[in-house]
Amino acid sequence: MTIENISSNKVFGGWNTQYRHHSIALNCNMRFAIFLPPQINTGKKVPAFYWLSGLTCTDENFMQKSGAQRIAAELGIAIIAPDTSPRGEDVADDDSYDLGKGASFYLNASQAPWNRHFHMYDYIVKELPELIEQHFPISTQRAISGHSMGGHGALTIALKNPRRYTSVSAFSPISNPMNCPWGTKAFSAYLGNDKDIWKAYDSCELMGTTTELLPTLIDQGNDDQFLNEQLKPHLLAAAAKKRAYPLQLNYHDGYDHSYYFIASFIESHLRFHHQHLCC
């Protein structure tokens, strides 16, 4: 697998870079951003923090708005931020913001026309880590996190692949997509109308059946405009309690769904993951 450098900027002693490559899983060219901390100069491989962004985002939002590089540089953690969906003129799309490009929901689509390109689950779980570990001094120790749709992606991917990740976290995740407007719209289009198939991409359902437990951290703003209709973290908390799953769910007064919220608490997430990546 080959990659093409698009940009490179030094920050906090490390490097924030963008690359382009052809994805076999997605059948199109893809872009990702990666922050390499200064510890790579010692010749040792560093652990990886994979970040999945939300609806309408790209690989740039988190890297430009979160300020995460400062703490990642201190802790010696690489950050990998993929795009949120396949891209290209021949990639299926929709006029609405919550379906199509920028709205993959990090699953493997089975329905036409989406099934030609929308296999983001395979891309995130298999193809991208293989590419990263081939081209960069990155170890096989991985943590995963995300925001909103990306929080949904991080949770479901970790729950389905607990041995691939040391820990998982999320900001304002879509916790029960089977029972919210964003999720039912996307699942109907990408997966069809069989709700038994939907369960494979729903955190509440997966948390009730998983046999391995991963340390899990979620932060949620109480002033989030999507809290009650779309996100429903209380349902995930109920599923975790029933399963005795190690979920820490924090609510924060005054915070909304924006990157201001993420920037306020990203340090605690990186330090949370660092505890598990380095043990």
PDB file of C-alpha atoms in Angstrom:
ATOM      1  CA  MET A   1       0.000   0.000   0.000  1.00  0.00           C
ATOM      2  CA  THR A   2       1.354   3.404  -0.976  1.00  0.00           C
ATOM      3  CA  ILE A   3       0.517   6.795   0.494  1.00  0.00           C
ATOM      4  CA  GLU A   4       0.951  10.356  -0.786  1.00  0.00           C
ATOM      5  CA  ASN A   5       1.819  13.230   1.546  1.00  0.00           C
ATOM      6  CA  ILE A   6      -0.483  16.246   1.194  1.00  0.00           C
ATOM      7  CA  SER A   7       0.661  18.523   4.016  1.00  0.00           C
ATOM      8  CA  SER A   8       2.976  18.599   7.023  1.00  0.00           C
ATOM      9  CA  ASN A   9       3.100  21.011   9.961  1.00  0.00           C
ATOM     10  CA  LYS A  10       5.266  20.933  13.070  1.00  0.00           C
ATOM     11  CA  VAL A  11       3.290  21.303  16.298  1.00  0.00           C
ATOM     12  CA  PHE A  12       4.282  20.772  19.958  1.00  0.00           C
ATOM     13  CA  GLY A  13       7.528  19.178  18.855  1.00  0.00           C
ATOM     14  CA  GLY A  14       5.755  16.601  16.679  1.00  0.00           C
ATOM     15  CA  TRP A  15       4.314  16.592  13.182  1.00  0.00           C
ATOM     16  CA  ASN A  16       0.720  16.918  12.017  1.00  0.00           C
ATOM     17  CA  THR A  17       0.471  15.526   8.491  1.00  0.00           C
ATOM     18  CA  GLN A  18      -2.155  14.593   5.901  1.00  0.00           C
ATOM     19  CA  TYR A  19      -1.961  11.717   3.454  1.00  0.00           C
ATOM     20  CA  ARG A  20      -3.924  10.363   0.524  1.00  0.00           C
ATOM     21  CA  HIS A  21      -4.147   6.715  -0.517  1.00  0.00           C
ATOM     22  CA  HIS A  22      -6.341   4.338  -2.465  1.00  0.00           C
ATOM     23  CA  SER A  23      -8.608   2.233  -0.286  1.00  0.00           C
ATOM     24  CA  ILE A  24      -9.446  -1.278  -1.399  1.00  0.00           C
ATOM     25  CA  ALA A  25     -12.237  -1.582   1.182  1.00  0.00           C
ATOM     26  CA  LEU A  26     -13.913   1.632   0.026  1.00  0.00           C
ATOM     27  CA  ASN A  27     -13.052   1.412  -3.676  1.00  0.00           C
ATOM     28  CA  CYS A  28     -11.942   5.057  -3.826  1.00  0.00           C
ATOM     29  CA  ASN A  29      -9.167   7.429  -2.802  1.00  0.00           C
ATOM     30  CA  MET A  30      -9.184   8.367   0.875  1.00  0.00           C
ATOM     31  CA  ARG A  31      -7.489  10.931   3.065  1.00  0.00           C
ATOM     32  CA  PHE A  32      -6.373  10.724   6.683  1.00  0.00           C
ATOM     33  CA  ALA A  33      -4.549  12.949   9.139  1.00  0.00           C
ATOM     34  CA  ILE A  34      -1.923  11.739  11.585  1.00  0.00           C
ATOM     35  CA  PHE A  35      -0.068  13.406  14.444  1.00  0.00           C
ATOM     36  CA  LEU A  36       3.313  11.874  15.240  1.00  0.00           C
ATOM     37  CA  PRO A  37       4.598  12.872  18.695  1.00  0.00           C
ATOM     38  CA  PRO A  38       8.249  13.820  19.264  1.00  0.00           C
ATOM     39  CA  GLN A  39       8.899  10.473  20.995  1.00  0.00           C
ATOM     40  CA  ILE A  40       9.217   8.797  17.581  1.00  0.00           C
ATOM     41  CA  ASN A  41      12.672  10.410  17.385  1.00  0.00           C
ATOM     42  CA  THR A  42      13.896   7.921  19.990  1.00  0.00           C
ATOM     43  CA  GLY A  43      13.433   5.094  17.518  1.00  0.00           C
ATOM     44  CA  LYS A  44      10.637   3.462  19.500  1.00  0.00           C
ATOM     45  CA  LYS A  45       7.146   2.776  18.220  1.00  0.00           C
ATOM     46  CA  VAL A  46       4.344   4.738  19.888  1.00  0.00           C
ATOM     47  CA  PRO A  47       0.749   3.665  20.596  1.00  0.00           C
ATOM     48  CA  ALA A  48      -2.165   4.932  18.498  1.00  0.00           C
ATOM     49  CA  PHE A  49      -5.305   6.896  19.329  1.00  0.00           C
ATOM     50  CA  TYR A  50      -7.874   6.568  16.534  1.00  0.00           C
ATOM     51  CA  TRP A  51     -10.424   9.374  16.328  1.00  0.00           C
ATOM     52  CA  LEU A  52     -13.722   9.078  14.419  1.00  0.00           C
ATOM     53  CA  SER A  53     -15.477  12.356  13.680  1.00  0.00           C
ATOM     54  CA  GLY A  54     -19.179  13.062  13.332  1.00  0.00           C
ATOM     55  CA  LEU A  55     -21.692  13.991  10.664  1.00  0.00           C
ATOM     56  CA  THR A  56     -20.464  16.404   7.946  1.00  0.00           C
ATOM     57  CA  CYS A  57     -16.871  16.292   9.262  1.00  0.00           C
ATOM     58  CA  THR A  58     -13.642  15.293   7.497  1.00  0.00           C
ATOM     59  CA  ASP A  59     -10.198  14.244   8.708  1.00  0.00           C
ATOM     60  CA  GLU A  60      -9.434  17.905   9.476  1.00  0.00           C
ATOM     61  CA  ASN A  61     -12.010  18.909  12.105  1.00  0.00           C
ATOM     62  CA  PHE A  62     -10.512  17.172  15.118  1.00  0.00           C
ATOM     63  CA  MET A  63      -6.922  18.024  14.233  1.00  0.00           C
ATOM     64  CA  GLN A  64      -7.684  21.710  13.761  1.00  0.00           C
ATOM     65  CA  LYS A  65     -10.165  22.308  16.594  1.00  0.00           C
ATOM     66  CA  SER A  66      -9.514  19.959  19.507  1.00  0.00           C
ATOM     67  CA  GLY A  67      -6.016  20.996  20.591  1.00  0.00           C
ATOM     68  CA  ALA A  68      -5.292  17.324  21.290  1.00  0.00           C
ATOM     69  CA  GLN A  69      -1.741  17.438  19.923  1.00  0.00           C
ATOM     70  CA  ARG A  70      -0.382  19.186  23.024  1.00  0.00           C
ATOM     71  CA  ILE A  71      -1.321  16.346  25.373  1.00  0.00           C
ATOM     72  CA  ALA A  72      -0.557  13.637  22.803  1.00  0.00           C
ATOM     73  CA  ALA A  73       2.952  15.090  22.474  1.00  0.00           C
ATOM     74  CA  GLU A  74       3.425  14.968  26.248  1.00  0.00           C
ATOM     75  CA  LEU A  75       2.144  11.391  26.521  1.00  0.00           C
ATOM     76  CA  GLY A  76       3.814  10.031  23.412  1.00  0.00           C
ATOM     77  CA  ILE A  77       0.627   8.987  21.626  1.00  0.00           C
ATOM     78  CA  ALA A  78       0.010   9.178  17.882  1.00  0.00           C
ATOM     79  CA  ILE A  79      -3.383  10.463  16.709  1.00  0.00           C
ATOM     80  CA  ILE A  80      -4.978   9.067  13.557  1.00  0.00           C
ATOM     81  CA  ALA A  81      -8.050  10.833  12.180  1.00  0.00           C
ATOM     82  CA  PRO A  82      -9.605   9.274   9.065  1.00  0.00           C
ATOM     83  CA  ASP A  83     -12.237  10.897   6.903  1.00  0.00           C
ATOM     84  CA  THR A  84     -15.835  10.157   7.847  1.00  0.00           C
ATOM     85  CA  SER A  85     -16.906   8.463   4.603  1.00  0.00           C
ATOM     86  CA  PRO A  86     -15.865   7.497   1.099  1.00  0.00           C
ATOM     87  CA  ARG A  87     -15.342  10.430  -1.260  1.00  0.00           C
ATOM     88  CA  GLY A  88     -15.342  10.928  -5.036  1.00  0.00           C
ATOM     89  CA  GLU A  89     -17.559  11.848  -7.948  1.00  0.00           C
ATOM     90  CA  ASP A  90     -18.745   8.264  -8.414  1.00  0.00           C
ATOM     91  CA  VAL A  91     -19.513   7.712  -4.708  1.00  0.00           C
ATOM     92  CA  ALA A  92     -23.237   7.608  -3.890  1.00  0.00           C
ATOM     93  CA  ASP A  93     -24.578  10.627  -2.007  1.00  0.00           C
ATOM     94  CA  ASP A  94     -27.771  12.217  -0.745  1.00  0.00           C
ATOM     95  CA  ASP A  95     -28.978  15.805  -0.571  1.00  0.00           C
ATOM     96  CA  SER A  96     -29.382  15.620   3.218  1.00  0.00           C
ATOM     97  CA  TYR A  97     -26.454  16.070   5.590  1.00  0.00           C
ATOM     98  CA  ASP A  98     -27.138  12.881   7.550  1.00  0.00           C
ATOM     99  CA  LEU A  99     -26.844  10.357   4.721  1.00  0.00           C
ATOM    100  CA  GLY A 100     -24.134   9.683   2.153  1.00  0.00           C
ATOM    101  CA  LYS A 101     -20.826  11.525   2.039  1.00  0.00           C
ATOM    102  CA  GLY A 102     -19.782  12.635   5.511  1.00  0.00           C
ATOM    103  CA  ALA A 103     -22.360  10.299   7.079  1.00  0.00           C
ATOM    104  CA  SER A 104     -21.064   6.740   6.819  1.00  0.00           C
ATOM    105  CA  PHE A 105     -22.051   5.627  10.345  1.00  0.00           C
ATOM    106  CA  TYR A 106     -18.892   3.473  10.245  1.00  0.00           C
ATOM    107  CA  LEU A 107     -20.668   0.338   9.059  1.00  0.00           C
ATOM    108  CA  ASN A 108     -20.521  -2.006   6.062  1.00  0.00           C
ATOM    109  CA  ALA A 109     -23.432  -1.142   3.788  1.00  0.00           C
ATOM    110  CA  SER A 110     -25.265  -4.035   2.186  1.00  0.00           C
ATOM    111  CA  GLN A 111     -27.839  -2.107   0.136  1.00  0.00           C
ATOM    112  CA  ALA A 112     -27.388  -0.520  -3.302  1.00  0.00           C
ATOM    113  CA  PRO A 113     -26.096   2.000  -4.209  1.00  0.00           C
ATOM    114  CA  TRP A 114     -24.211   2.340  -0.909  1.00  0.00           C
ATOM    115  CA  ASN A 115     -22.649  -1.126  -0.891  1.00  0.00           C
ATOM    116  CA  ARG A 116     -20.222  -0.226  -3.675  1.00  0.00           C
ATOM    117  CA  HIS A 117     -18.200   2.123  -1.454  1.00  0.00           C
ATOM    118  CA  PHE A 118     -19.592   2.368   2.076  1.00  0.00           C
ATOM    119  CA  HIS A 119     -17.557  -0.241   3.942  1.00  0.00           C
ATOM    120  CA  MET A 120     -16.143   2.073   6.584  1.00  0.00           C
ATOM    121  CA  TYR A 121     -16.235  -0.618   9.264  1.00  0.00           C
ATOM    122  CA  ASP A 122     -13.731  -2.740   7.340  1.00  0.00           C
ATOM    123  CA  TYR A 123     -11.654   0.337   6.558  1.00  0.00           C
ATOM    124  CA  ILE A 124     -11.359   1.468  10.183  1.00  0.00           C
ATOM    125  CA  VAL A 125     -10.922  -1.964  11.747  1.00  0.00           C
ATOM    126  CA  LYS A 126      -8.585  -3.587   9.216  1.00  0.00           C
ATOM    127  CA  GLU A 127      -7.272  -1.580   6.273  1.00  0.00           C
ATOM    128  CA  LEU A 128      -6.327   1.721   7.886  1.00  0.00           C
ATOM    129  CA  PRO A 129      -4.443   0.244  10.892  1.00  0.00           C
ATOM    130  CA  GLU A 130      -2.498  -2.045   8.558  1.00  0.00           C
ATOM    131  CA  LEU A 131      -1.523   0.939   6.429  1.00  0.00           C
ATOM    132  CA  ILE A 132      -0.592   3.057   9.470  1.00  0.00           C
ATOM    133  CA  GLU A 133       1.509   0.327  11.054  1.00  0.00           C
ATOM    134  CA  GLN A 134       3.261  -0.331   7.736  1.00  0.00           C
ATOM    135  CA  HIS A 135       4.293   3.263   7.042  1.00  0.00           C
ATOM    136  CA  PHE A 136       4.778   4.848  10.487  1.00  0.00           C
ATOM    137  CA  PRO A 137       6.525   3.961  13.771  1.00  0.00           C
ATOM    138  CA  ILE A 138       3.187   3.009  15.339  1.00  0.00           C
ATOM    139  CA  SER A 139       2.707  -0.031  17.577  1.00  0.00           C
ATOM    140  CA  THR A 140      -0.238  -2.406  17.604  1.00  0.00           C
ATOM    141  CA  GLN A 141      -1.490  -0.853  20.858  1.00  0.00           C
ATOM    142  CA  ARG A 142      -4.636   1.022  19.867  1.00  0.00           C
ATOM    143  CA  ALA A 143      -7.289   3.109  21.598  1.00  0.00           C
ATOM    144  CA  ILE A 144     -10.357   4.446  19.816  1.00  0.00           C
ATOM    145  CA  SER A 145     -12.614   7.443  20.377  1.00  0.00           C
ATOM    146  CA  GLY A 146     -15.021   9.708  18.527  1.00  0.00           C
ATOM    147  CA  HIS A 147     -17.775  12.299  18.587  1.00  0.00           C
ATOM    148  CA  SER A 148     -21.495  11.927  17.865  1.00  0.00           C
ATOM    149  CA  MET A 149     -21.731   9.619  14.820  1.00  0.00           C
ATOM    150  CA  GLY A 150     -18.038   8.953  15.398  1.00  0.00           C
ATOM    151  CA  GLY A 151     -18.716   8.165  19.046  1.00  0.00           C
ATOM    152  CA  HIS A 152     -21.232   5.603  17.841  1.00  0.00           C
ATOM    153  CA  GLY A 153     -18.573   4.229  15.491  1.00  0.00           C
ATOM    154  CA  ALA A 154     -15.903   4.048  18.188  1.00  0.00           C
ATOM    155  CA  LEU A 155     -18.178   2.271  20.656  1.00  0.00           C
ATOM    156  CA  THR A 156     -19.557  -0.290  18.212  1.00  0.00           C
ATOM    157  CA  ILE A 157     -16.154  -1.041  16.694  1.00  0.00           C
ATOM    158  CA  ALA A 158     -14.568  -1.503  20.121  1.00  0.00           C
ATOM    159  CA  LEU A 159     -17.430  -3.636  21.379  1.00  0.00           C
ATOM    160  CA  LYS A 160     -17.140  -5.908  18.334  1.00  0.00           C
ATOM    161  CA  ASN A 161     -13.327  -6.032  18.466  1.00  0.00           C
ATOM    162  CA  PRO A 162     -12.314  -5.801  22.142  1.00  0.00           C
ATOM    163  CA  ARG A 163      -8.927  -7.452  21.591  1.00  0.00           C
ATOM    164  CA  ARG A 164      -7.882  -4.853  19.021  1.00  0.00           C
ATOM    165  CA  TYR A 165      -8.223  -1.923  21.440  1.00  0.00           C
ATOM    166  CA  THR A 166      -7.060  -1.250  24.981  1.00  0.00           C
ATOM    167  CA  SER A 167      -9.865   1.226  25.737  1.00  0.00           C
ATOM    168  CA  VAL A 168     -12.662   3.239  24.135  1.00  0.00           C
ATOM    169  CA  SER A 169     -14.151   6.666  24.737  1.00  0.00           C
ATOM    170  CA  ALA A 170     -16.690   8.991  23.165  1.00  0.00           C
ATOM    171  CA  PHE A 171     -18.064  12.494  23.248  1.00  0.00           C
ATOM    172  CA  SER A 172     -21.843  12.800  22.840  1.00  0.00           C
ATOM    173  CA  PRO A 173     -22.220   9.453  21.036  1.00  0.00           C
ATOM    174  CA  ILE A 174     -25.320   8.297  19.202  1.00  0.00           C
ATOM    175  CA  SER A 175     -25.855   5.602  21.798  1.00  0.00           C
ATOM    176  CA  ASN A 176     -28.908   3.744  20.500  1.00  0.00           C
ATOM    177  CA  PRO A 177     -29.121   4.401  16.723  1.00  0.00           C
ATOM    178  CA  MET A 178     -31.845   1.795  16.252  1.00  0.00           C
ATOM    179  CA  ASN A 179     -34.160   4.118  18.162  1.00  0.00           C
ATOM    180  CA  CYS A 180     -33.294   7.627  16.978  1.00  0.00           C
ATOM    181  CA  PRO A 181     -34.030   9.540  13.733  1.00  0.00           C
ATOM    182  CA  TRP A 182     -30.400   9.754  12.563  1.00  0.00           C
ATOM    183  CA  GLY A 183     -29.824   6.063  13.096  1.00  0.00           C
ATOM    184  CA  THR A 184     -33.055   4.687  11.658  1.00  0.00           C
ATOM    185  CA  LYS A 185     -32.620   6.793   8.509  1.00  0.00           C
ATOM    186  CA  ALA A 186     -29.037   5.647   7.972  1.00  0.00           C
ATOM    187  CA  PHE A 187     -29.615   2.007   8.883  1.00  0.00           C
ATOM    188  CA  SER A 188     -32.654   1.731   6.606  1.00  0.00           C
ATOM    189  CA  ALA A 189     -30.650   3.082   3.671  1.00  0.00           C
ATOM    190  CA  TYR A 190     -27.377   1.258   4.279  1.00  0.00           C
ATOM    191  CA  LEU A 191     -28.605  -2.031   5.790  1.00  0.00           C
ATOM    192  CA  GLY A 192     -32.220  -2.472   4.693  1.00  0.00           C
ATOM    193  CA  ASN A 193     -35.260  -2.914   6.910  1.00  0.00           C
ATOM    194  CA  ASP A 194     -34.289  -6.027   8.881  1.00  0.00           C
ATOM    195  CA  LYS A 195     -33.753  -4.683  12.390  1.00  0.00           C
ATOM    196  CA  ASP A 196     -31.986  -7.850  13.472  1.00  0.00           C
ATOM    197  CA  ILE A 197     -29.158  -6.773  11.144  1.00  0.00           C
ATOM    198  CA  TRP A 198     -29.177  -3.305  12.711  1.00  0.00           C
ATOM    199  CA  LYS A 199     -28.304  -4.787  16.110  1.00  0.00           C
ATOM    200  CA  ALA A 200     -24.745  -5.445  14.930  1.00  0.00           C
ATOM    201  CA  TYR A 201     -24.176  -1.666  14.848  1.00  0.00           C
ATOM    202  CA  ASP A 202     -26.014  -0.576  17.996  1.00  0.00           C
ATOM    203  CA  SER A 203     -23.998  -0.002  21.186  1.00  0.00           C
ATOM    204  CA  CYS A 204     -26.874  -0.819  23.524  1.00  0.00           C
ATOM    205  CA  GLU A 205     -27.438  -4.155  21.817  1.00  0.00           C
ATOM    206  CA  LEU A 206     -23.730  -4.996  21.647  1.00  0.00           C
ATOM    207  CA  MET A 207     -23.074  -4.099  25.260  1.00  0.00           C
ATOM    208  CA  GLY A 208     -25.632  -6.665  26.333  1.00  0.00           C
ATOM    209  CA  THR A 209     -23.977  -9.511  24.436  1.00  0.00           C
ATOM    210  CA  THR A 210     -20.219  -8.888  24.518  1.00  0.00           C
ATOM    211  CA  THR A 211     -18.120 -11.352  26.478  1.00  0.00           C
ATOM    212  CA  GLU A 212     -15.093  -9.088  26.960  1.00  0.00           C
ATOM    213  CA  LEU A 213     -15.128  -5.789  28.815  1.00  0.00           C
ATOM    214  CA  LEU A 214     -13.157  -2.703  27.788  1.00  0.00           C
ATOM    215  CA  PRO A 215     -12.589   0.400  29.931  1.00  0.00           C
ATOM    216  CA  THR A 216     -15.062   2.947  28.534  1.00  0.00           C
ATOM    217  CA  LEU A 217     -15.345   6.701  29.075  1.00  0.00           C
ATOM    218  CA  ILE A 218     -18.149   8.938  27.789  1.00  0.00           C
ATOM    219  CA  ASP A 219     -18.600  12.677  28.253  1.00  0.00           C
ATOM    220  CA  GLN A 220     -21.919  14.330  27.479  1.00  0.00           C
ATOM    221  CA  GLY A 221     -23.024  17.963  27.627  1.00  0.00           C
ATOM    222  CA  ASN A 222     -26.347  18.637  29.326  1.00  0.00           C
ATOM    223  CA  ASP A 223     -27.040  21.548  26.951  1.00  0.00           C
ATOM    224  CA  ASP A 224     -26.506  19.410  23.848  1.00  0.00           C
ATOM    225  CA  GLN A 225     -29.332  20.167  21.415  1.00  0.00           C
ATOM    226  CA  PHE A 226     -29.407  16.537  20.279  1.00  0.00           C
ATOM    227  CA  LEU A 227     -29.305  14.938  23.734  1.00  0.00           C
ATOM    228  CA  ASN A 228     -32.859  13.646  24.122  1.00  0.00           C
ATOM    229  CA  GLU A 229     -33.906  12.945  20.531  1.00  0.00           C
ATOM    230  CA  GLN A 230     -30.734  11.584  18.947  1.00  0.00           C
ATOM    231  CA  LEU A 231     -28.079  10.634  21.529  1.00  0.00           C
ATOM    232  CA  LYS A 232     -29.917   9.004  24.479  1.00  0.00           C
ATOM    233  CA  PRO A 233     -26.890   8.134  26.646  1.00  0.00           C
ATOM    234  CA  HIS A 234     -29.180   7.076  29.491  1.00  0.00           C
ATOM    235  CA  LEU A 235     -30.108   3.989  27.462  1.00  0.00           C
ATOM    236  CA  LEU A 236     -26.458   3.027  27.118  1.00  0.00           C
ATOM    237  CA  ALA A 237     -25.950   3.595  30.846  1.00  0.00           C
ATOM    238  CA  ALA A 238     -28.870   1.267  31.548  1.00  0.00           C
ATOM    239  CA  ALA A 239     -27.413  -1.412  29.253  1.00  0.00           C
ATOM    240  CA  ALA A 240     -24.024  -1.065  30.952  1.00  0.00           C
ATOM    241  CA  LYS A 241     -25.511  -1.339  34.430  1.00  0.00           C
ATOM    242  CA  LYS A 242     -27.410  -4.477  33.488  1.00  0.00           C
ATOM    243  CA  ARG A 243     -24.241  -6.029  32.076  1.00  0.00           C
ATOM    244  CA  ALA A 244     -21.917  -4.670  34.830  1.00  0.00           C
ATOM    245  CA  TYR A 245     -19.935  -3.093  31.999  1.00  0.00           C
ATOM    246  CA  PRO A 246     -17.084  -0.721  33.041  1.00  0.00           C
ATOM    247  CA  LEU A 247     -18.659   2.468  31.669  1.00  0.00           C
ATOM    248  CA  GLN A 248     -17.897   5.884  33.131  1.00  0.00           C
ATOM    249  CA  LEU A 249     -20.505   8.393  31.917  1.00  0.00           C
ATOM    250  CA  ASN A 250     -19.992  12.052  32.849  1.00  0.00           C
ATOM    251  CA  TYR A 251     -22.549  14.805  32.322  1.00  0.00           C
ATOM    252  CA  HIS A 252     -21.441  18.446  32.108  1.00  0.00           C
ATOM    253  CA  ASP A 253     -23.737  21.419  32.681  1.00  0.00           C
ATOM    254  CA  GLY A 254     -23.649  24.191  30.093  1.00  0.00           C
ATOM    255  CA  TYR A 255     -21.817  22.261  27.366  1.00  0.00           C
ATOM    256  CA  ASP A 256     -23.305  21.624  23.931  1.00  0.00           C
ATOM    257  CA  HIS A 257     -22.518  19.407  20.922  1.00  0.00           C
ATOM    258  CA  SER A 258     -19.677  21.515  19.529  1.00  0.00           C
ATOM    259  CA  TYR A 259     -15.905  21.181  19.354  1.00  0.00           C
ATOM    260  CA  TYR A 260     -15.681  23.669  22.218  1.00  0.00           C
ATOM    261  CA  PHE A 261     -16.958  20.798  24.369  1.00  0.00           C
ATOM    262  CA  ILE A 262     -14.442  18.355  22.915  1.00  0.00           C
ATOM    263  CA  ALA A 263     -11.557  20.799  23.389  1.00  0.00           C
ATOM    264  CA  SER A 264     -12.576  21.261  27.027  1.00  0.00           C
ATOM    265  CA  PHE A 265     -12.279  17.573  27.930  1.00  0.00           C
ATOM    266  CA  ILE A 266     -10.005  15.929  25.350  1.00  0.00           C
ATOM    267  CA  GLU A 267      -7.115  15.984  27.816  1.00  0.00           C
ATOM    268  CA  SER A 268      -8.967  13.722  30.249  1.00  0.00           C
ATOM    269  CA  HIS A 269      -9.721  11.288  27.412  1.00  0.00           C
ATOM    270  CA  LEU A 270      -6.114  11.069  26.292  1.00  0.00           C
ATOM    271  CA  ARG A 271      -4.914  10.563  29.855  1.00  0.00           C
ATOM    272  CA  PHE A 272      -7.591   7.881  30.328  1.00  0.00           C
ATOM    273  CA  HIS A 273      -6.370   6.008  27.271  1.00  0.00           C
ATOM    274  CA  HIS A 274      -2.724   6.505  28.220  1.00  0.00           C
ATOM    275  CA  GLN A 275      -3.303   4.551  31.440  1.00  0.00           C
ATOM    276  CA  HIS A 276      -4.386   1.532  29.421  1.00  0.00           C
ATOM    277  CA  LEU A 277      -2.115   1.907  26.402  1.00  0.00           C
ATOM    278  CA  CYS A 278       0.958   1.902  28.571  1.00  0.00           C
ATOM    279  CA  CYS A 279       0.062  -0.940  30.980  1.00  0.00           C
TER     280      CYS A 279
END
